[in-house]
Amino acid sequence: MARLVQKFGGTSLADIEKIKRVALRVAREVARGHDVAVVVSAMAGATDRLVGWTRETSRLHDAREYDVVVSSGEQVTAGLLALALQNVGVDARSWLGWQIPIRTDDVHGKARIRSIEIAELKRHLSLGQVAVVAGFQGIGPDGQVTTLGRGGSDTSAVALAAALKAERCDIFTDVDGVYTSDPRIVARARKLDKITYEEMLEMASQGAKVLQTRSVEMAMNHRVRVQVLSSFVDAPGTLVVDEDEIVEQQVVSGIAYSRDEAKITVQKVADRPGVAAAIFGPLAASAINVDMIVQNVSEDGLADLTFTVARADLDRAVAVLEEKRATLGFAALKPDSNVVKISVIGVGMRSHAGVAQQMFQTLSEKGINIQVISTSEIKVSVLIAAEYTELALRALHTAYGLDAKE
Ligand code: ADP
Ligand code: ASP
Ligand code: MG
């Protein structure tokens, strides 16, 4: 008898009818004789509403109380799904993060799972009871509720699958798998039967929200077999696998985009040793991550330094640098949040030259200016003006031969 973890996202649990359908989907696996742990997200839109309420109440809110509020959406769906399962004759109970417990660090709002004490949950599963676990939440070292960052119930599911040594972790969502690019923007995107952990990790961290980045990291480290599939259509989805399981490797397997970027240009700083350290040091000290960086030498021993930060950090980054204006001695700071980062990803890039060049050529043919570039072994990213997002994604998708046949 296999042990399975099934995770259902917000759209799959958006109303009572849908929750009842999910119960039937779970009941099917139970009828096959499997032990099933289910991880739930909040109803679609619920978490956004809760986040909105905390902001409305207090702009500079206490992150511990933020977690108390935003974790509550999953409590509702966990209880409702347990009820719906009972109604179709399946023994089930709900589990909140602290009841298992799922222990995390103390970084409220973006906590990391440290350990899961699995014995009690396992005992219930072995008695044939379905465990409906509230995703996205855990308990911190101080005994307070924590949340795992937006999209975090994917990570709850993979962590639980690792702890239970589950045969597979099925992530049920509103698309029927991982596509070569976001199917909501690129109509000709193709569903992938398989994708490597590494590529999925890059796709997720470069903006493809279909899986939370940390869930992929965890799946890769613990070798959890993850499948992404539709809650609404009964068909196999995409398996996330090791590289050697992929028979025909494409050079580029996917294209991701992220609107979560903002650009800052520090104009006319002295072009001498120590300047980069003086700029990026204070940002790091304020826990602001810098992603892409480019430096242009201008005249008279001066340079312009352009870099990107998360959009949510833009105001803080500007404030930190303004505070150091006297010591840094720059002429002006130019923030710009009207940008998007587009990334092409593929493990085949390791052995193929020309991938970046094809990207630059394609964008240039569409008249799209590239503002910043960064690369890694298996990806090339560019920053462009936000209004070109759709055009760039579709043009690149065609250029790399990824389009589905009509
Ligand atoms: P859930 O609520 O089930 O967790 P999410 O909204 O977090 O669902 O993730 C699913 C969404 O991810 C899809 O609706 C799709 O728009 C988006 N997405 C972005 N990139 C991709 C991709 N490459 N393949 C599939 N979906 C993608
Ligand atoms: N409900 C949480 C969110 O909206 C967690 C999740 O859906 O994975 O971010
Ligand atoms: Mg999600």
Short mmCIF file of C-alpha atoms and ligand atoms in Angstrom, two decimals:
data_model
loop_
_atom_site.label_atom_id
_atom_site.label_comp_id
_atom_site.label_asym_id
_atom_site.label_seq_id
_atom_site.Cartn_x
_atom_site.Cartn_y
_atom_site.Cartn_z
CA MET A 1 0.00 0.00 0.00
CA ALA A 2 1.44 3.33 -1.02
CA ARG A 3 1.53 6.44 1.05
CA LEU A 4 0.58 9.56 -0.90
CA VAL A 5 0.54 13.27 -0.23
CA GLN A 6 -2.00 15.28 -2.21
CA LYS A 7 -1.92 19.08 -2.13
CA PHE A 8 -4.82 21.21 -3.35
CA GLY A 9 -4.38 24.88 -4.23
CA GLY A 10 -6.77 27.75 -3.62
CA THR A 11 -8.69 27.56 -6.91
CA SER A 12 -9.37 23.88 -6.26
CA LEU A 13 -10.93 24.78 -2.89
CA ALA A 14 -12.58 28.05 -3.90
CA ASP A 15 -16.11 27.14 -2.74
CA ILE A 16 -18.02 24.35 -1.00
CA GLU A 17 -18.89 22.59 -4.28
CA LYS A 18 -15.20 22.42 -5.19
CA ILE A 19 -14.26 21.21 -1.71
CA LYS A 20 -16.78 18.39 -2.11
CA ARG A 21 -15.19 17.48 -5.45
CA VAL A 22 -11.77 17.42 -3.86
CA ALA A 23 -13.15 15.08 -1.19
CA LEU A 24 -14.23 12.67 -3.94
CA ARG A 25 -10.77 12.86 -5.54
CA VAL A 26 -9.16 12.01 -2.19
CA ALA A 27 -11.72 9.25 -1.52
CA ARG A 28 -10.69 7.58 -4.78
CA GLU A 29 -7.10 7.13 -3.56
CA VAL A 30 -8.36 5.88 -0.20
CA ALA A 31 -10.53 3.32 -2.00
CA ARG A 32 -7.43 2.09 -3.80
CA GLY A 33 -6.03 1.24 -0.39
CA HIS A 34 -3.51 4.10 -0.11
CA ASP A 35 -2.66 6.02 3.06
CA VAL A 36 -3.36 9.64 2.20
CA ALA A 37 -2.22 12.91 3.75
CA VAL A 38 -3.83 15.96 2.14
CA VAL A 39 -2.36 19.46 2.34
CA VAL A 40 -4.69 22.37 1.69
CA SER A 41 -4.26 26.03 0.74
CA ALA A 42 -6.77 28.69 1.72
CA MET A 43 -9.74 29.36 -0.60
CA ALA A 44 -8.69 31.38 -3.66
CA GLY A 45 -8.40 35.06 -2.71
CA ALA A 46 -8.67 34.39 1.04
CA THR A 47 -5.00 34.97 1.83
CA ASP A 48 -4.92 38.19 -0.22
CA ARG A 49 -7.88 39.45 1.76
CA LEU A 50 -6.25 38.57 5.09
CA VAL A 51 -2.99 40.26 4.06
CA GLY A 52 -5.03 43.34 3.06
CA TRP A 53 -6.69 43.46 6.47
CA THR A 54 -3.37 43.38 8.33
CA ARG A 55 -2.06 46.24 6.15
CA GLU A 56 -5.24 48.25 6.62
CA THR A 57 -5.05 47.83 10.37
CA SER A 58 -1.37 48.61 10.70
CA ARG A 59 1.11 49.46 7.95
CA LEU A 60 4.18 48.54 9.97
CA HIS A 61 2.63 45.45 11.44
CA ASP A 62 4.11 42.99 13.92
CA ALA A 63 5.06 39.98 11.76
CA ARG A 64 3.96 37.54 14.48
CA GLU A 65 0.41 38.89 14.45
CA TYR A 66 0.48 39.02 10.63
CA ASP A 67 1.11 35.25 10.74
CA VAL A 68 -1.75 34.68 13.18
CA VAL A 69 -4.09 36.40 10.73
CA VAL A 70 -2.89 35.11 7.36
CA SER A 71 -2.54 31.48 8.51
CA SER A 72 -6.24 31.35 9.30
CA GLY A 73 -7.38 30.73 5.70
CA GLU A 74 -5.92 27.23 5.77
CA GLN A 75 -7.60 26.42 9.07
CA VAL A 76 -10.98 26.95 7.39
CA THR A 77 -10.29 24.74 4.35
CA ALA A 78 -8.66 21.98 6.45
CA GLY A 79 -11.75 21.72 8.64
CA LEU A 80 -14.16 21.92 5.71
CA LEU A 81 -12.35 19.24 3.72
CA ALA A 82 -12.27 16.92 6.75
CA LEU A 83 -16.05 17.42 7.05
CA ALA A 84 -16.58 16.80 3.32
CA LEU A 85 -14.54 13.58 3.55
CA GLN A 86 -16.53 12.37 6.53
CA ASN A 87 -19.71 13.04 4.54
CA VAL A 88 -18.61 10.64 1.81
CA GLY A 89 -17.77 7.98 4.36
CA VAL A 90 -14.03 8.57 4.67
CA ASP A 91 -12.52 8.75 8.14
CA ALA A 92 -10.62 12.05 8.28
CA ARG A 93 -9.42 14.72 10.68
CA SER A 94 -7.76 18.10 10.28
CA TRP A 95 -4.30 19.00 11.57
CA LEU A 96 -3.01 22.54 12.09
CA GLY A 97 0.74 23.16 11.84
CA TRP A 98 1.24 23.30 15.62
CA GLN A 99 -0.74 20.13 16.22
CA ILE A 100 1.61 17.91 14.18
CA PRO A 101 3.91 19.87 14.95
CA ILE A 102 5.68 21.35 11.92
CA ARG A 103 8.58 23.25 13.51
CA THR A 104 10.05 26.28 11.75
CA ASP A 105 12.61 29.00 12.40
CA ASP A 106 11.45 32.36 13.74
CA VAL A 107 11.41 34.34 10.47
CA HIS A 108 7.72 35.26 10.62
CA GLY A 109 6.09 35.72 7.24
CA LYS A 110 8.76 33.67 5.47
CA ALA A 111 9.69 30.91 7.89
CA ARG A 112 11.64 27.79 6.94
CA ILE A 113 10.64 24.34 8.09
CA ARG A 114 13.22 22.82 10.44
CA SER A 115 11.59 19.53 11.38
CA ILE A 116 8.32 17.64 11.42
CA GLU A 117 7.45 15.33 14.28
CA ILE A 118 5.68 12.74 12.26
CA ALA A 119 4.99 9.85 14.68
CA GLU A 120 1.49 10.80 15.79
CA LEU A 121 0.31 11.68 12.28
CA LYS A 122 1.72 8.38 11.00
CA ARG A 123 -0.16 6.49 13.69
CA HIS A 124 -3.44 8.03 12.54
CA LEU A 125 -2.64 7.29 8.87
CA SER A 126 -1.90 3.66 9.64
CA LEU A 127 -5.35 3.38 11.22
CA GLY A 128 -6.76 4.33 7.82
CA GLN A 129 -7.58 7.91 8.73
CA VAL A 130 -6.96 10.65 6.17
CA ALA A 131 -4.92 13.53 7.59
CA VAL A 132 -6.01 16.92 6.25
CA VAL A 133 -3.13 19.25 7.00
CA ALA A 134 -3.36 23.04 6.91
CA GLY A 135 -0.61 24.15 4.52
CA PHE A 136 1.48 27.33 4.71
CA GLN A 137 1.83 27.25 8.51
CA GLY A 138 4.07 25.96 11.27
CA ILE A 139 5.10 26.77 14.80
CA GLY A 140 8.18 28.84 15.65
CA PRO A 141 10.72 28.34 18.47
CA ASP A 142 8.74 30.79 20.62
CA GLY A 143 5.55 28.73 20.27
CA GLN A 144 3.94 31.24 17.92
CA VAL A 145 2.30 30.43 14.59
CA THR A 146 4.53 31.06 11.57
CA THR A 147 3.80 31.15 7.82
CA LEU A 148 6.09 29.96 5.05
CA GLY A 149 5.84 32.81 2.52
CA ARG A 150 3.29 33.16 -0.30
CA GLY A 151 2.66 29.92 -2.12
CA GLY A 152 4.05 28.09 0.93
CA SER A 153 1.58 25.23 1.05
CA ASP A 154 3.54 23.61 -1.80
CA THR A 155 6.46 23.49 0.62
CA SER A 156 4.27 22.10 3.42
CA ALA A 157 3.24 19.29 1.06
CA VAL A 158 6.75 18.38 -0.10
CA ALA A 159 8.11 18.55 3.46
CA LEU A 160 5.36 16.25 4.64
CA ALA A 161 6.00 13.86 1.74
CA ALA A 162 9.70 13.77 2.66
CA ALA A 163 8.96 13.16 6.35
CA LEU A 164 6.43 10.43 5.54
CA LYS A 165 8.70 8.94 2.85
CA ALA A 166 5.67 9.13 0.58
CA GLU A 167 5.71 7.47 -2.80
CA ARG A 168 4.71 10.73 -4.48
CA CYS A 169 3.60 14.25 -3.76
CA ASP A 170 0.79 15.31 -6.11
CA ILE A 171 0.28 19.07 -6.42
CA PHE A 172 -3.23 19.67 -7.74
CA THR A 173 -3.72 23.10 -9.26
CA ASP A 174 -5.65 25.07 -11.89
CA VAL A 175 -3.38 24.07 -14.81
CA ASP A 176 -2.73 20.48 -15.87
CA GLY A 177 1.03 20.58 -15.48
CA VAL A 178 4.19 22.61 -15.85
CA TYR A 179 4.31 24.33 -19.23
CA THR A 180 7.18 25.68 -21.31
CA SER A 181 5.91 29.13 -20.23
CA ASP A 182 2.92 30.52 -18.32
CA PRO A 183 -0.03 29.19 -20.36
CA ARG A 184 -2.12 32.20 -19.34
CA ILE A 185 0.19 34.46 -21.35
CA VAL A 186 1.72 32.22 -23.98
CA ALA A 187 -1.21 30.50 -25.70
CA ARG A 188 1.14 28.17 -27.57
CA ALA A 189 2.96 26.98 -24.45
CA ARG A 190 3.36 23.19 -24.28
CA LYS A 191 2.80 20.96 -21.30
CA LEU A 192 5.97 19.11 -20.27
CA ASP A 193 5.67 15.42 -19.32
CA LYS A 194 8.82 15.71 -17.25
CA ILE A 195 11.11 18.47 -16.04
CA THR A 196 14.36 18.18 -14.08
CA TYR A 197 14.58 19.38 -10.47
CA GLU A 198 17.22 21.89 -11.51
CA GLU A 199 15.14 23.41 -14.29
CA MET A 200 12.03 23.50 -12.11
CA LEU A 201 14.06 25.23 -9.43
CA GLU A 202 15.21 27.92 -11.90
CA MET A 203 11.71 28.27 -13.36
CA ALA A 204 10.23 28.75 -9.88
CA SER A 205 12.90 31.12 -8.65
CA GLN A 206 12.65 33.18 -11.86
CA GLY A 207 8.94 33.72 -11.34
CA ALA A 208 6.91 30.66 -12.49
CA LYS A 209 4.51 30.57 -9.57
CA VAL A 210 3.26 27.06 -10.26
CA LEU A 211 5.50 25.74 -7.44
CA GLN A 212 7.02 27.70 -4.57
CA THR A 213 10.83 27.77 -4.97
CA ARG A 214 11.47 26.24 -1.57
CA SER A 215 9.22 23.30 -2.33
CA VAL A 216 11.41 22.43 -5.32
CA GLU A 217 14.59 22.88 -3.27
CA MET A 218 13.20 20.51 -0.70
CA ALA A 219 12.02 17.98 -3.28
CA MET A 220 15.50 18.03 -4.84
CA ASN A 221 17.31 17.58 -1.53
CA HIS A 222 15.07 14.77 -0.31
CA ARG A 223 14.43 13.22 -3.73
CA VAL A 224 10.65 13.55 -3.41
CA ARG A 225 8.78 12.63 -6.60
CA VAL A 226 6.56 15.62 -7.30
CA GLN A 227 3.78 15.65 -9.87
CA VAL A 228 1.93 18.83 -10.88
CA LEU A 229 -1.55 18.10 -12.22
CA SER A 230 -5.05 19.51 -12.61
CA SER A 231 -7.73 19.32 -9.93
CA PHE A 232 -10.37 19.54 -12.60
CA VAL A 233 -9.17 17.26 -15.41
CA ASP A 234 -8.34 13.65 -14.77
CA ALA A 235 -5.03 13.19 -16.60
CA PRO A 236 -1.35 12.74 -15.78
CA GLY A 237 0.47 15.98 -15.19
CA THR A 238 4.18 16.89 -15.14
CA LEU A 239 6.69 14.87 -13.13
CA VAL A 240 9.69 16.61 -11.62
CA VAL A 241 12.58 14.16 -11.99
CA ASP A 242 16.34 13.63 -12.09
CA GLU A 243 18.17 14.61 -15.26
CA ASP A 244 18.89 11.00 -16.25
CA GLU A 245 15.16 10.26 -16.47
CA ILE A 246 14.76 12.69 -19.34
CA VAL A 247 15.26 11.02 -22.69
CA GLU A 248 15.19 13.92 -25.11
CA GLN A 249 16.70 17.00 -23.55
CA GLN A 250 15.90 20.36 -25.17
CA VAL A 251 18.47 23.15 -25.03
CA VAL A 252 15.85 25.51 -23.63
CA SER A 253 13.00 23.89 -21.72
CA GLY A 254 11.17 26.89 -20.37
CA ILE A 255 10.78 30.66 -20.23
CA ALA A 256 9.75 32.41 -17.02
CA TYR A 257 8.97 35.99 -16.15
CA SER A 258 8.86 37.94 -12.94
CA ARG A 259 7.08 41.23 -12.36
CA ASP A 260 8.43 41.23 -8.85
CA GLU A 261 11.50 43.28 -9.87
CA ALA A 262 12.53 46.90 -9.56
CA LYS A 263 15.58 48.67 -10.90
CA ILE A 264 17.72 51.36 -9.28
CA THR A 265 20.37 53.38 -11.09
CA VAL A 266 22.97 55.17 -9.01
CA GLN A 267 24.22 57.92 -11.29
CA LYS A 268 27.72 59.29 -11.41
CA VAL A 269 29.54 57.57 -8.60
CA ALA A 270 33.32 57.58 -8.43
CA ASP A 271 34.78 54.74 -10.54
CA ARG A 272 37.31 53.48 -7.98
CA PRO A 273 37.92 50.43 -5.78
CA GLY A 274 35.51 50.05 -2.88
CA VAL A 275 32.52 51.82 -4.40
CA ALA A 276 30.49 48.68 -5.10
CA ALA A 277 31.17 47.45 -1.58
CA ALA A 278 30.08 50.82 -0.18
CA ILE A 279 26.78 50.66 -2.08
CA PHE A 280 25.90 46.99 -1.65
CA GLY A 281 27.15 46.67 1.94
CA PRO A 282 24.39 48.81 3.51
CA LEU A 283 21.75 47.07 1.35
CA ALA A 284 22.91 43.65 2.54
CA ALA A 285 22.97 44.91 6.12
CA SER A 286 19.30 45.84 5.68
CA ALA A 287 18.53 42.32 4.35
CA ILE A 288 17.81 43.65 0.84
CA ASN A 289 18.78 41.14 -1.83
CA VAL A 290 20.36 42.47 -4.99
CA ASP A 291 19.87 40.33 -8.08
CA MET A 292 21.14 41.68 -11.43
CA ILE A 293 23.93 44.27 -11.64
CA VAL A 294 25.49 46.28 -14.46
CA GLN A 295 28.01 49.13 -14.40
CA ASN A 296 28.50 51.69 -17.18
CA VAL A 297 31.57 53.85 -17.16
CA SER A 298 30.67 57.44 -17.92
CA GLU A 299 33.06 60.39 -18.27
CA ASP A 300 35.57 61.90 -15.84
CA GLY A 301 36.22 58.78 -13.79
CA LEU A 302 32.55 58.47 -12.94
CA ALA A 303 30.25 55.48 -13.44
CA ASP A 304 26.55 54.60 -13.38
CA LEU A 305 25.65 51.50 -11.40
CA THR A 306 22.33 49.80 -12.15
CA PHE A 307 20.93 46.87 -10.17
CA THR A 308 17.65 45.16 -9.31
CA VAL A 309 15.93 44.40 -6.02
CA ALA A 310 12.56 42.84 -5.19
CA ARG A 311 9.81 45.36 -5.90
CA ALA A 312 8.66 45.15 -2.30
CA ASP A 313 12.14 46.33 -1.19
CA LEU A 314 12.40 49.29 -3.60
CA ASP A 315 11.37 52.08 -1.22
CA ARG A 316 13.55 50.73 1.55
CA ALA A 317 16.55 50.36 -0.78
CA VAL A 318 16.21 53.96 -1.94
CA ALA A 319 15.95 55.14 1.67
CA VAL A 320 19.07 53.19 2.69
CA LEU A 321 21.12 54.69 -0.17
CA GLU A 322 19.79 58.24 0.32
CA GLU A 323 20.94 58.02 3.90
CA LYS A 324 24.49 57.27 2.66
CA ARG A 325 24.39 59.92 -0.04
CA ALA A 326 27.10 62.08 1.54
CA THR A 327 29.63 59.23 1.82
CA LEU A 328 28.75 57.58 -1.51
CA GLY A 329 28.81 60.91 -3.36
CA PHE A 330 26.49 59.99 -6.26
CA ALA A 331 24.71 62.60 -8.40
CA ALA A 332 21.22 61.03 -8.45
CA LEU A 333 19.22 57.89 -7.70
CA LYS A 334 16.74 56.68 -10.32
CA PRO A 335 14.24 54.04 -9.12
CA ASP A 336 12.09 52.28 -11.74
CA SER A 337 9.49 49.61 -11.01
CA ASN A 338 8.16 49.48 -14.55
CA VAL A 339 10.35 46.48 -15.42
CA VAL A 340 10.05 42.74 -15.86
CA LYS A 341 12.68 40.03 -15.78
CA ILE A 342 12.48 37.40 -18.52
CA SER A 343 14.55 34.21 -18.15
CA VAL A 344 15.22 31.34 -20.54
CA ILE A 345 16.09 28.13 -18.76
CA GLY A 346 17.51 24.76 -19.79
CA VAL A 347 20.15 22.29 -18.60
CA GLY A 348 21.05 21.79 -22.27
CA MET A 349 22.69 25.25 -22.18
CA ARG A 350 25.69 23.73 -20.44
CA SER A 351 26.74 22.09 -23.68
CA HIS A 352 25.29 24.51 -26.23
CA ALA A 353 26.64 27.90 -27.20
CA GLY A 354 24.52 30.70 -28.65
CA VAL A 355 21.47 30.56 -26.38
CA ALA A 356 22.04 34.07 -25.01
CA GLN A 357 22.80 35.43 -28.46
CA GLN A 358 19.51 34.07 -29.79
CA MET A 359 17.70 35.81 -26.95
CA PHE A 360 19.37 39.16 -27.65
CA GLN A 361 18.76 38.82 -31.40
CA THR A 362 15.06 37.95 -30.96
CA LEU A 363 14.43 40.87 -28.61
CA SER A 364 16.29 43.24 -30.89
CA GLU A 365 14.17 42.19 -33.88
CA LYS A 366 11.10 43.17 -31.85
CA GLY A 367 12.68 46.52 -30.94
CA ILE A 368 12.86 45.62 -27.25
CA ASN A 369 15.70 47.24 -25.34
CA ILE A 370 17.61 45.13 -22.82
CA GLN A 371 18.40 47.07 -19.65
CA VAL A 372 20.34 44.52 -17.57
CA ILE A 373 21.58 40.98 -18.25
CA SER A 374 22.56 38.17 -15.92
CA THR A 375 23.43 34.53 -16.57
CA SER A 376 24.04 31.30 -14.74
CA GLU A 377 25.01 27.86 -15.98
CA ILE A 378 21.46 26.96 -17.01
CA LYS A 379 19.72 30.33 -17.51
CA VAL A 380 19.94 33.72 -19.14
CA SER A 381 17.88 36.59 -17.71
CA VAL A 382 17.22 40.05 -19.10
CA LEU A 383 15.44 43.04 -17.65
CA ILE A 384 13.11 44.88 -20.04
CA ALA A 385 10.30 47.45 -19.81
CA ALA A 386 7.14 45.86 -18.37
CA GLU A 387 4.93 46.72 -21.36
CA TYR A 388 6.88 44.26 -23.54
CA THR A 389 6.29 41.22 -21.30
CA GLU A 390 3.80 39.40 -23.52
CA LEU A 391 5.54 40.31 -26.77
CA ALA A 392 8.94 39.14 -25.47
CA LEU A 393 7.63 35.88 -24.00
CA ARG A 394 5.81 34.90 -27.19
CA ALA A 395 8.66 35.88 -29.51
CA LEU A 396 11.23 33.95 -27.45
CA HIS A 397 8.92 30.95 -27.15
CA THR A 398 8.74 30.77 -30.94
CA ALA A 399 12.44 31.49 -31.45
CA TYR A 400 13.52 28.56 -29.24
CA GLY A 401 11.15 26.20 -31.05
CA LEU A 402 8.92 25.67 -28.02
CA ASP A 403 5.54 26.45 -29.61
CA ALA A 404 2.90 23.73 -29.57
CA LYS A 405 1.87 22.51 -33.01
CA GLU A 406 -1.43 24.03 -34.15
P1 ADP B 1 -2.39 27.18 -6.61
O1 ADP B 1 -3.39 28.13 -6.07
O2 ADP B 1 -2.98 25.88 -7.04
O3 ADP B 1 -1.19 27.01 -5.74
P2 ADP B 1 -0.89 29.01 -8.31
O4 ADP B 1 -1.66 30.15 -8.81
O5 ADP B 1 0.02 29.23 -7.17
O6 ADP B 1 -1.92 27.81 -8.00
O7 ADP B 1 -0.03 28.36 -9.49
C1 ADP B 1 -0.63 28.00 -10.71
C2 ADP B 1 -0.44 29.10 -11.75
O8 ADP B 1 0.94 29.18 -12.11
C3 ADP B 1 -1.12 28.85 -13.07
O9 ADP B 1 -2.46 29.28 -13.05
C4 ADP B 1 -0.26 29.61 -14.08
O10 ADP B 1 -0.83 30.85 -14.47
C5 ADP B 1 1.02 29.92 -13.31
N1 ADP B 1 2.23 29.54 -14.05
C6 ADP B 1 3.30 30.35 -14.26
N2 ADP B 1 4.23 29.75 -15.00
C7 ADP B 1 3.76 28.51 -15.29
C8 ADP B 1 4.27 27.40 -16.04
N3 ADP B 1 5.48 27.45 -16.63
N4 ADP B 1 3.51 26.28 -16.13
C9 ADP B 1 2.30 26.22 -15.53
N5 ADP B 1 1.76 27.24 -14.81
C10 ADP B 1 2.47 28.37 -14.69
N1 ASP B 2 -2.65 30.52 0.92
C1 ASP B 2 -1.24 30.85 0.83
C2 ASP B 2 -1.02 31.89 -0.26
O1 ASP B 2 -1.97 32.32 -0.90
C3 ASP B 2 -0.39 29.65 0.62
C4 ASP B 2 -0.59 28.93 -0.69
O2 ASP B 2 -1.59 29.13 -1.39
O3 ASP B 2 0.26 28.11 -1.02
O4 ASP B 2 0.08 32.30 -0.45
MG MG B 3 0.53 28.17 -5.44
#
